[in-house]
Amino acid sequence: MSISDKYHAIRFAAVEKIEKIKEKPHVLVGTATCGRAAGALTILDVFREEADKHQLDVIIDEVGCMGYCYAEPLVVIAKPGFPALCYGPVDEGTARRLVADFLVNDDPCYDFAIAALEPNDEFPTFEDFPRGVIEKKIILADCGLIDPDDIDHYLARDGYAALAKVLEMEPYAVIEEIKSAKLRGRGGAGFPTGVKWERCFQAEGSPKYVICNADEGDPGAFMDRAILESNPHQLIEGLIIAAYAIQASTGYIYVRAEYPLAVARLRNAISQAREKGLLGDNILGSDFSFDVIIFQGSGAFVCGEETALIKSIEGKPGVPDHRPPYPATCGLYGKPTVINNVKTLSYVPHILRKGADWFRSIGTENSPGTAVFALAGKVVGTGLVEVPMGTTIRELVYDVGSGIKDDKMFKAVQIGGPSGGCLPESSLDLPIDFDSLQEAGAMMGSGGLVVLDEDDCMVEIARFFLDFTQKESCGKCTFCRLGTKQMLDILTDITQGKGSLEDLNILQDLAEDIKMGSLCSLGKTAPNPVLTTLKYFRDEYEAHINEGRCPALMCKDLITYIIIPEKCSKLCDVCIGSCPTEAIYTRPDMLKAIHLDKCVKCNNCMVACPPQYKAVIKVSPPIVEEKEETVEGGKEDE
Amino acid sequence: MSKVNITIDGQQYQVPAGEKLLWAALDCGVYIPHLCANKDKERPDASCRLCFVEIEGFDAPVTSCTQEVFEGMVVKTRTARVDRLVQTAFELLLSNHKLRCGKCPQNRQCELQKISRERKLKLKLTRLRPLLTEEKAVDDSTDVFIYDPNRCVLCGQCIWVDHKVVEVGAIGFINRGFKRKMGTFGDVPLAESRCTQCGECVKVCPVGALVFKEKTE
Amino acid sequence: MKGGEALELLAGELEQIQAETAEILQQHGTGRQELIPIIQEIQERLGYLPKPAMEQVARALDIPEVDVYSVATFYNQFRLNPPGKHQIKVCMGTACHMMGGHIVMDSFERRLEIKEGETTPDREFSLERVACVGCCALAPVVVVDEKVEAKVSPIRVDGILLTFEIEKKEQEKEQQEGGAEE
């Protein structure tokens, strides 16, 4: 049997199985980590119990993440005769209703539905909303719609077709196709993937290795986790193709140990692929043999750096080396090694199946394809989004993300995590691609995109990221080990109102030197959050220094919580109950007030104060307590 | 052995092909500051970040310990950018270093003092803040030498000698980031570790972190 | 208990550590690349990396003990002291931080009277920070014994701890009742 015959036999069996599923009502519950956090496992149980109770012949499957995090837990119901509908957020009551009304009877409960998955006459689809118009899903397309624990779901959607095609091509022709697609690495800086493969292909030494970097360490990004949990085979197929292109026989998936579900789903996917002859010796009957080892990263952000990741697999501390030599020529165990990010490899099967021209037709000339962002922070539609490169930040925040929460004012977006930067309102119309972001001082990084509003202090954001990189610095080189510590100390002083204007100059100089002088890209990019905030939000730094004031009312040392007597209702005690330190007391006139020395600024009372009063406010600069008042107030105990 | 022609600060030299620039320059009598460099290491550490130079045709300064010489290479050891980087790296090291040279047994034999002399850099902090706020305990448990972590610059020379030359395996880099230090298994005093007190690590310490006891008296 | 303090092993503990470690070592080769998977497994079984286990691993892989220690002290995952019965991990990712993760951390520190990275003296709770658990849309997030708690407020902190208190009291009561029956 030829390679393609073998593949078609496997695929045919899968399609038959899936067709059978489609004859029955099919319930898909999103149980990726994010769904679970929102209670998806309980919902899954409710569906199973209720279906049993009603003795229904339905199929209930766990799937990954569709990316609509704001609406978790998400459920898709496909019942023959109705369009497939997506519901969320689904609570236990809704789940029971859906079983009783839709599965037992024929009422699709449109009230609870978000959108339909396919065009129909009854209900709008995702494509009918602004987000759907802008989004262009390639690597997220099947996430949340296929069962990640069943390879047949992937096979039935043309999974592994690219692999079958590739195995009949010359390895170098595969590299040419990727080069012609101009695929750039989605791990951060956007290095051309085809060039990387070519260098490794041409390098002398054997065996060669391929490594998938799934050590997602950016503290605001979760797309790699979502992809691993939702569609592991897409990545595995990409990895096998990469291995074939450079003729490697062993591959590693370096995945964070903090992602236990991703590890479990990957393990299962790998063993299913082996069973089908898609991994292991003589893949699909060809001469090519390849297998994958899962390596669990032990929690070190610096291992996102290629040379550090390699050290880690070799059993050493993840301390980067000077490059060159690059891993493509001298990598794991000194052998030629290709290291690609999860997203990069996930594009590979699509490119080989649909061609380089198709891929280049999406996105911009120098950054073709799509960009995946984890949209988080003060935006309404948080979630995982995939848009063509060249989409503007404004479209991302306002159309895809449906704007800022609670009608607050937009202040900035933080793109690219600790290596990226904060871009202000004036950058809203910046088309996002690798080069434009770098020019603006940010970076694509791993694709974290946190939206910040008027309540977010830019100095504090810079301090937060510096604190992160400083803690994650491996400590090898002088600039990163000591330079980031110096910068962090200065920033901490400023957020506590103890900074000076001279500090800002030192901060700027240190940032520039660390950027130029550090050994690896963790250090070289660590100053970006500080440099961009200094550039675009210098006035906030100056307010902290000159006036002891935090304009966003965020820096704890520079604010005081007070209760406005005119707004406080005498009859309400909610704030007192909410206070963890008994700092709130009732004055003789029954109004409430806060002991400033006892207040730990936990924000509870502000949240607790009923919206009709909104009597608790924050002020900055902080109020210095007047002694007499405290004594008087302290006696109020009754 | 084949040779290549290079120019350092306007002077022409013939140096062995394949050599790293730092060693070539030092052999030619041109001083470039360095602490972590070790000719016998397979792959340079490049961790101290002091040996920066500028090379014609390169857009940024490079560390000379990692850069191989090539025919026609034109090197400048002192440019505004190089001086600024070296100064900052040097100040950063000082900011985490016990700065009482008069009381240090390595006074006048210290590489930091040499760099300060050669590059006219002050041996005190003017711009940066001192990071060595709590002094760490000095380990004087062995009969032969003391280890003062407050003077360590983390160049790694001692660990390399311990692992690769005398092959004892008593010391290593422990912890990460700002807390990275030279230490023993379980942080026990050296005398309780596998250390044989051969003193080879003391001989390669460029500063006053590892010092023979006879010198401290 | 603070991170750096040495720990006295209880009677029988050493034997158990050695037996478990030997069993894990048997399933692995002796190459250096086995080091991290081995100590990951040891920690999974024992909850932390006891000193005798690290010595045993070093002997098996024929590397200096200090090399095992270098790795164990480099990565966030590894613990050198036993954790509390309940592990509380507060997410300090970007989104969680912006949505008040640090306030949640403060609340746990105040309630448990320990700092991050420490264990309560009764070994009931240990408090850690994690970089990001990848649930940014549900910020601020806390992982309590592998269960992800979404949108945690300082009030919810009290609730989480109260649940454990009640659970503990019920268990004690059951034990007492069980004892009375005998």
CSV table of N, CA and C in Angstrom, one decimal, chain A residues 33-34 37-38 69-70 217-222 225 254 256-257 259-260 295-300 302-303 312-319 333 376-378 382-383 405 450 452 456 460-461 463-465 467-468 471-472 474 554 556 578 580-581 600-604, chain C residues 31-37 39-40 44 63 67-72 74-78 89 91-100 102-104 106-107 110-111 116 129-139 141 146-151 153-156 158:
chain,number,residue,atom,x,y,z
A,33,THR,N,-8.5,24.1,30.7
A,33,THR,CA,-8.2,24.6,32.1
A,33,THR,C,-9.1,25.9,32.4
A,34,CYS,N,-9.3,26.7,31.4
A,34,CYS,CA,-10.1,28.0,31.6
A,34,CYS,C,-11.5,27.6,31.9
A,37,ALA,N,-11.9,26.2,35.3
A,37,ALA,CA,-11.9,27.2,36.3
A,37,ALA,C,-13.3,27.8,36.5
A,38,ALA,N,-14.0,27.9,35.4
A,38,ALA,CA,-15.4,28.5,35.4
A,38,ALA,C,-16.4,27.5,35.8
A,69,CYS,N,-13.5,33.3,26.3
A,69,CYS,CA,-13.3,33.1,27.7
A,69,CYS,C,-14.3,33.8,28.6
A,70,TYR,N,-14.8,35.0,28.1
A,70,TYR,CA,-15.7,35.7,28.9
A,70,TYR,C,-17.1,35.0,29.1
A,217,GLY,N,5.8,31.1,29.1
A,217,GLY,CA,6.1,31.6,30.4
A,217,GLY,C,5.7,33.1,30.6
A,218,ASP,N,5.3,33.7,29.5
A,218,ASP,CA,4.8,35.1,29.6
A,218,ASP,C,3.6,35.1,30.6
A,219,PRO,N,3.6,35.9,31.6
A,219,PRO,CA,2.6,35.8,32.6
A,219,PRO,C,1.2,36.4,32.2
A,220,GLY,N,1.0,36.6,30.9
A,220,GLY,CA,-0.3,37.1,30.5
A,220,GLY,C,-0.7,36.4,29.2
A,221,ALA,N,-0.1,35.2,28.9
A,221,ALA,CA,-0.4,34.5,27.7
A,221,ALA,C,-0.8,33.1,28.0
A,222,PHE,N,-1.8,32.6,27.2
A,222,PHE,CA,-2.2,31.2,27.5
A,222,PHE,C,-2.7,30.5,26.2
A,225,ARG,N,-1.2,26.9,25.8
A,225,ARG,CA,-1.9,26.0,26.7
A,225,ARG,C,-3.2,25.6,26.0
A,254,TYR,N,8.7,20.5,24.8
A,254,TYR,CA,9.1,21.0,26.1
A,254,TYR,C,7.9,21.8,26.6
A,256,ARG,N,5.4,23.2,29.9
A,256,ARG,CA,5.4,23.6,31.3
A,256,ARG,C,4.8,22.5,32.2
A,257,ALA,N,5.4,22.2,33.3
A,257,ALA,CA,4.8,21.3,34.2
A,257,ALA,C,3.6,21.9,34.9
A,259,TYR,N,1.2,23.0,33.4
A,259,TYR,CA,0.0,22.7,32.5
A,259,TYR,C,-0.3,21.2,32.5
A,260,PRO,N,-0.8,20.7,33.6
A,260,PRO,CA,-1.0,19.2,33.7
A,260,PRO,C,-2.0,18.7,32.7
A,295,PHE,N,8.9,16.5,27.5
A,295,PHE,CA,9.8,16.9,28.6
A,295,PHE,C,9.1,18.0,29.3
A,296,GLN,N,8.9,17.8,30.6
A,296,GLN,CA,8.2,18.9,31.4
A,296,GLN,C,9.2,19.9,31.9
A,297,GLY,N,8.9,21.1,31.5
A,297,GLY,CA,9.8,22.2,32.0
A,297,GLY,C,9.4,22.5,33.5
A,298,SER,N,10.5,22.9,34.2
A,298,SER,CA,10.3,23.0,35.7
A,298,SER,C,10.0,24.4,36.2
A,299,GLY,N,9.6,25.3,35.3
A,299,GLY,CA,9.2,26.6,35.7
A,299,GLY,C,10.4,27.5,35.8
A,300,ALA,N,10.8,28.0,34.6
A,300,ALA,CA,11.9,29.0,34.5
A,300,ALA,C,11.6,29.7,33.2
A,302,VAL,N,13.2,31.8,31.7
A,302,VAL,CA,14.4,32.0,30.9
A,302,VAL,C,14.6,30.8,29.9
A,303,CYS,N,13.9,29.6,30.2
A,303,CYS,CA,14.0,28.5,29.3
A,303,CYS,C,13.2,28.7,28.0
A,312,SER,N,18.3,22.7,29.8
A,312,SER,CA,17.3,22.1,30.7
A,312,SER,C,17.0,20.6,30.3
A,313,ILE,N,16.9,20.4,29.0
A,313,ILE,CA,16.7,19.0,28.5
A,313,ILE,C,17.9,18.2,28.9
A,314,GLU,N,19.1,18.8,28.8
A,314,GLU,CA,20.3,18.1,29.1
A,314,GLU,C,20.5,17.8,30.6
A,315,GLY,N,19.6,18.3,31.4
A,315,GLY,CA,19.6,18.0,32.8
A,315,GLY,C,20.4,19.1,33.6
A,316,LYS,N,20.5,20.3,33.1
A,316,LYS,CA,21.3,21.3,33.8
A,316,LYS,C,20.4,22.5,34.1
A,317,PRO,N,20.9,23.4,34.9
A,317,PRO,CA,20.2,24.6,35.1
A,317,PRO,C,20.0,25.4,33.8
A,318,GLY,N,18.9,26.0,33.6
A,318,GLY,CA,18.6,26.7,32.3
A,318,GLY,C,19.3,28.0,32.2
A,319,VAL,N,20.6,27.9,32.0
A,319,VAL,CA,21.4,29.2,31.9
A,319,VAL,C,21.8,29.3,30.4
A,333,TYR,N,22.7,18.3,22.8
A,333,TYR,CA,23.9,17.5,22.8
A,333,TYR,C,24.9,17.8,21.7
A,376,ALA,N,-6.8,40.1,27.4
A,376,ALA,CA,-7.1,40.0,28.8
A,376,ALA,C,-7.1,41.5,29.3
A,377,GLY,N,-7.4,41.6,30.6
A,377,GLY,CA,-7.4,42.9,31.2
A,377,GLY,C,-8.8,43.5,31.2
A,378,LYS,N,-8.8,44.9,31.0
A,378,LYS,CA,-10.0,45.6,31.1
A,378,LYS,C,-10.8,45.7,29.8
A,382,THR,N,-12.9,39.2,26.8
A,382,THR,CA,-11.6,38.6,27.0
A,382,THR,C,-11.7,37.2,26.3
A,383,GLY,N,-10.5,36.8,25.9
A,383,GLY,CA,-10.4,35.5,25.3
A,383,GLY,C,-9.3,35.3,24.3
A,405,LYS,N,-14.3,47.6,29.6
A,405,LYS,CA,-15.2,47.3,30.6
A,405,LYS,C,-15.7,48.5,31.4
A,450,VAL,N,-2.7,42.8,27.1
A,450,VAL,CA,-3.5,43.2,28.2
A,450,VAL,C,-4.0,44.6,28.0
A,452,LEU,N,-5.4,48.1,29.3
A,452,LEU,CA,-5.3,48.9,30.5
A,452,LEU,C,-6.2,50.1,30.5
A,456,ASP,N,-5.4,51.9,35.8
A,456,ASP,CA,-4.1,51.2,35.9
A,456,ASP,C,-3.0,52.2,35.8
A,460,GLU,N,3.4,51.3,37.9
A,460,GLU,CA,3.2,50.1,38.6
A,460,GLU,C,3.3,48.9,37.6
A,461,ILE,N,2.7,49.1,36.4
A,461,ILE,CA,2.8,48.1,35.3
A,461,ILE,C,4.3,47.8,35.0
A,463,ARG,N,6.8,48.4,36.9
A,463,ARG,CA,7.4,47.8,38.1
A,463,ARG,C,7.0,46.3,38.2
A,464,PHE,N,5.8,46.0,37.8
A,464,PHE,CA,5.3,44.6,37.8
A,464,PHE,C,6.2,43.7,36.9
A,465,PHE,N,6.4,44.2,35.7
A,465,PHE,CA,7.1,43.4,34.7
A,465,PHE,C,8.6,43.3,35.1
A,467,ASP,N,9.7,43.4,38.0
A,467,ASP,CA,9.8,42.4,39.2
A,467,ASP,C,9.8,41.0,38.6
A,468,PHE,N,8.9,40.8,37.6
A,468,PHE,CA,8.9,39.5,37.0
A,468,PHE,C,10.2,39.1,36.4
A,471,LYS,N,12.9,38.5,38.9
A,471,LYS,CA,12.8,37.2,39.6
A,471,LYS,C,13.2,36.0,38.7
A,472,GLU,N,12.9,36.2,37.4
A,472,GLU,CA,13.1,35.1,36.4
A,472,GLU,C,14.5,35.2,35.8
A,474,CYS,N,18.2,34.5,35.1
A,474,CYS,CA,19.0,33.3,35.5
A,474,CYS,C,20.1,33.7,36.4
A,554,MET,N,-3.7,53.7,42.2
A,554,MET,CA,-3.4,52.3,42.3
A,554,MET,C,-2.2,52.0,43.3
A,556,LYS,N,-0.4,51.6,46.3
A,556,LYS,CA,-1.0,51.5,47.7
A,556,LYS,C,-0.4,52.6,48.6
A,578,SER,N,-17.4,44.0,55.6
A,578,SER,CA,-16.4,43.6,54.6
A,578,SER,C,-15.0,43.8,55.0
A,580,PRO,N,-11.5,43.4,56.6
A,580,PRO,CA,-10.9,42.2,57.3
A,580,PRO,C,-10.1,42.7,58.5
A,581,THR,N,-9.9,44.0,58.7
A,581,THR,CA,-9.0,44.4,59.8
A,581,THR,C,-9.8,45.3,60.8
A,600,VAL,N,-5.8,48.4,55.6
A,600,VAL,CA,-4.7,47.7,54.8
A,600,VAL,C,-4.9,47.9,53.3
A,601,LYS,N,-5.9,48.7,52.9
A,601,LYS,CA,-6.1,49.1,51.5
A,601,LYS,C,-6.4,47.9,50.7
A,602,CYS,N,-7.3,47.0,51.2
A,602,CYS,CA,-7.6,45.8,50.5
A,602,CYS,C,-8.7,46.0,49.4
A,603,ASN,N,-9.4,47.1,49.5
A,603,ASN,CA,-10.4,47.5,48.5
A,603,ASN,C,-11.8,46.8,48.7
A,604,ASN,N,-11.9,46.0,49.8
A,604,ASN,CA,-13.1,45.3,50.0
A,604,ASN,C,-14.3,46.3,50.2
C,31,GLY,N,21.9,8.5,32.5
C,31,GLY,CA,22.4,9.7,31.8
C,31,GLY,C,22.0,10.9,32.5
C,32,ARG,N,22.8,12.0,32.3
C,32,ARG,CA,22.6,13.3,33.0
C,32,ARG,C,21.2,13.8,32.6
C,33,GLN,N,20.7,13.5,31.3
C,33,GLN,CA,19.4,14.1,30.9
C,33,GLN,C,18.3,13.5,31.7
C,34,GLU,N,18.5,12.4,32.5
C,34,GLU,CA,17.4,11.9,33.3
C,34,GLU,C,17.2,12.7,34.6
C,35,LEU,N,18.2,13.5,34.9
C,35,LEU,CA,18.1,14.2,36.2
C,35,LEU,C,16.8,14.9,36.5
C,36,ILE,N,16.4,15.8,35.6
C,36,ILE,CA,15.2,16.6,35.9
C,36,ILE,C,13.9,15.7,35.9
C,37,PRO,N,13.7,14.8,35.0
C,37,PRO,CA,12.5,13.8,35.1
C,37,PRO,C,12.6,13.1,36.4
C,39,ILE,N,14.0,13.9,39.4
C,39,ILE,CA,13.7,14.7,40.6
C,39,ILE,C,12.2,15.2,40.6
C,40,GLN,N,11.7,15.3,39.4
C,40,GLN,CA,10.3,15.7,39.2
C,40,GLN,C,9.4,14.6,39.8
C,44,GLU,N,7.0,14.6,43.1
C,44,GLU,CA,5.6,14.2,42.9
C,44,GLU,C,5.2,13.2,44.0
C,63,ILE,N,27.2,12.0,39.3
C,63,ILE,CA,27.5,13.4,39.2
C,63,ILE,C,27.7,13.9,40.7
C,67,ASP,N,25.7,19.4,41.9
C,67,ASP,CA,25.1,19.6,40.5
C,67,ASP,C,23.6,19.3,40.6
C,68,VAL,N,23.2,18.3,41.5
C,68,VAL,CA,21.7,18.1,41.7
C,68,VAL,C,21.1,19.3,42.4
C,69,TYR,N,21.9,19.8,43.3
C,69,TYR,CA,21.4,21.0,44.1
C,69,TYR,C,21.3,22.2,43.3
C,70,SER,N,22.3,22.4,42.3
C,70,SER,CA,22.2,23.5,41.4
C,70,SER,C,20.9,23.5,40.6
C,71,VAL,N,20.5,22.3,40.1
C,71,VAL,CA,19.3,22.2,39.4
C,71,VAL,C,18.1,22.4,40.3
C,72,ALA,N,18.1,21.8,41.4
C,72,ALA,CA,17.0,21.9,42.4
C,72,ALA,C,16.7,23.3,42.8
C,74,PHE,N,17.6,26.0,41.0
C,74,PHE,CA,17.4,26.9,39.9
C,74,PHE,C,15.9,27.0,39.5
C,75,TYR,N,15.2,25.9,39.4
C,75,TYR,CA,13.9,25.9,38.9
C,75,TYR,C,12.8,26.2,40.0
C,76,ASN,N,11.8,26.9,39.6
C,76,ASN,CA,10.7,27.3,40.5
C,76,ASN,C,10.0,26.0,41.1
C,77,GLN,N,9.9,25.0,40.3
C,77,GLN,CA,9.1,23.8,40.6
C,77,GLN,C,9.6,23.1,41.9
C,78,PHE,N,10.9,23.1,42.1
C,78,PHE,CA,11.4,22.2,43.1
C,78,PHE,C,11.4,22.9,44.5
C,89,LYS,N,-1.8,28.4,45.6
C,89,LYS,CA,-0.9,29.1,44.7
C,89,LYS,C,-1.7,30.3,44.1
C,91,CYS,N,-2.0,33.2,41.6
C,91,CYS,CA,-1.5,33.6,40.3
C,91,CYS,C,-1.1,35.1,40.3
C,92,MET,N,0.2,35.3,39.8
C,92,MET,CA,0.7,36.6,39.8
C,92,MET,C,1.0,37.0,38.3
C,93,GLY,N,0.2,36.5,37.4
C,93,GLY,CA,0.3,36.8,36.0
C,93,GLY,C,-0.2,38.3,35.8
C,94,THR,N,0.1,38.8,34.6
C,94,THR,CA,-0.3,40.2,34.4
C,94,THR,C,-1.7,40.5,34.6
C,95,ALA,N,-2.6,39.7,34.1
C,95,ALA,CA,-4.0,40.0,34.2
C,95,ALA,C,-4.5,39.9,35.6
C,96,CYS,N,-4.0,38.8,36.3
C,96,CYS,CA,-4.4,38.7,37.7
C,96,CYS,C,-3.8,39.8,38.6
C,97,HIS,N,-2.6,40.3,38.3
C,97,HIS,CA,-2.0,41.4,39.0
C,97,HIS,C,-2.9,42.6,38.8
C,98,MET,N,-3.3,42.9,37.6
C,98,MET,CA,-4.1,44.1,37.3
C,98,MET,C,-5.5,44.0,37.9
C,99,MET,N,-6.0,42.8,38.1
C,99,MET,CA,-7.3,42.6,38.7
C,99,MET,C,-7.3,42.4,40.2
C,100,GLY,N,-6.1,42.6,40.8
C,100,GLY,CA,-6.0,42.6,42.2
C,100,GLY,C,-5.4,41.3,42.8
C,102,HIS,N,-2.4,40.8,43.8
C,102,HIS,CA,-1.5,41.2,44.9
C,102,HIS,C,-2.4,41.4,46.2
C,103,ILE,N,-3.6,41.9,46.0
C,103,ILE,CA,-4.5,42.1,47.2
C,103,ILE,C,-4.9,40.7,47.7
C,104,VAL,N,-5.1,39.8,46.8
C,104,VAL,CA,-5.5,38.4,47.2
C,104,VAL,C,-4.3,37.8,48.0
C,106,ASP,N,-2.0,39.4,49.6
C,106,ASP,CA,-1.9,40.0,50.9
C,106,ASP,C,-2.9,39.4,51.9
C,107,SER,N,-4.1,39.1,51.4
C,107,SER,CA,-5.1,38.6,52.2
C,107,SER,C,-4.7,37.2,52.8
C,110,ARG,N,-2.1,37.6,55.4
C,110,ARG,CA,-2.6,38.1,56.6
C,110,ARG,C,-3.4,37.0,57.4
C,111,ARG,N,-4.2,36.3,56.6
C,111,ARG,CA,-5.0,35.3,57.3
C,111,ARG,C,-4.2,34.1,57.8
C,116,GLU,N,4.6,34.7,51.4
C,116,GLU,CA,4.7,33.8,50.2
C,116,GLU,C,5.9,32.9,50.3
C,129,ARG,N,3.5,31.7,45.0
C,129,ARG,CA,3.0,32.5,43.8
C,129,ARG,C,3.3,31.7,42.6
C,130,VAL,N,2.5,31.8,41.6
C,130,VAL,CA,2.8,31.2,40.3
C,130,VAL,C,2.7,32.3,39.3
C,131,ALA,N,3.5,32.0,38.2
C,131,ALA,CA,3.6,33.1,37.2
C,131,ALA,C,2.4,33.3,36.4
C,132,CYS,N,1.8,32.2,36.0
C,132,CYS,CA,0.5,32.4,35.2
C,132,CYS,C,0.0,31.0,35.0
C,133,VAL,N,-1.3,30.8,35.4
C,133,VAL,CA,-1.9,29.5,35.2
C,133,VAL,C,-2.7,29.4,33.9
C,134,GLY,N,-2.7,30.5,33.2
C,134,GLY,CA,-3.3,30.5,31.8
C,134,GLY,C,-4.8,30.6,31.9
C,135,CYS,N,-5.3,31.3,32.9
C,135,CYS,CA,-6.8,31.5,33.0
C,135,CYS,C,-7.0,33.0,33.1
C,136,CYS,N,-6.3,33.8,32.3
C,136,CYS,CA,-6.3,35.2,32.5
C,136,CYS,C,-7.7,35.9,32.4
C,137,ALA,N,-8.6,35.3,31.7
C,137,ALA,CA,-9.9,35.9,31.5
C,137,ALA,C,-10.7,35.8,32.8
C,138,LEU,N,-10.2,34.9,33.7
C,138,LEU,CA,-11.0,34.7,35.0
C,138,LEU,C,-10.3,35.3,36.2
C,139,ALA,N,-9.4,36.3,35.9
C,139,ALA,CA,-8.6,36.9,36.9
C,139,ALA,C,-9.4,37.6,38.0
C,141,VAL,N,-6.9,34.7,39.8
C,141,VAL,CA,-7.1,33.3,40.0
C,141,VAL,C,-6.2,32.7,41.1
C,146,GLU,N,-4.7,22.1,43.3
C,146,GLU,CA,-5.0,21.7,41.9
C,146,GLU,C,-6.3,22.2,41.4
C,147,LYS,N,-7.2,22.8,42.3
C,147,LYS,CA,-8.5,23.3,41.8
C,147,LYS,C,-8.3,24.8,41.5
C,148,VAL,N,-8.8,25.2,40.4
C,148,VAL,CA,-8.7,26.6,40.0
C,148,VAL,C,-9.9,27.4,40.5
C,149,GLU,N,-9.6,28.4,41.3
C,149,GLU,CA,-10.7,29.3,41.8
C,149,GLU,C,-10.6,30.5,41.0
C,150,ALA,N,-11.8,30.9,40.4
C,150,ALA,CA,-11.8,32.1,39.5
C,150,ALA,C,-12.3,33.3,40.3
C,151,LYS,N,-11.9,34.5,39.8
C,151,LYS,CA,-12.3,35.8,40.3
C,151,LYS,C,-12.4,35.8,41.8
C,153,SER,N,-11.9,37.2,45.4
C,153,SER,CA,-11.8,38.5,46.1
C,153,SER,C,-11.3,38.2,47.5
C,154,PRO,N,-10.9,39.3,48.3
C,154,PRO,CA,-10.4,39.0,49.6
C,154,PRO,C,-11.4,38.3,50.5
C,155,ILE,N,-12.7,38.6,50.2
C,155,ILE,CA,-13.7,37.9,51.0
C,155,ILE,C,-13.8,36.4,50.7
C,156,ARG,N,-13.5,36.1,49.4
C,156,ARG,CA,-13.5,34.7,49.0
C,156,ARG,C,-12.3,34.0,49.7
C,158,ASP,N,-11.3,34.3,52.7
C,158,ASP,CA,-11.9,33.9,54.0
C,158,ASP,C,-12.7,32.6,53.8
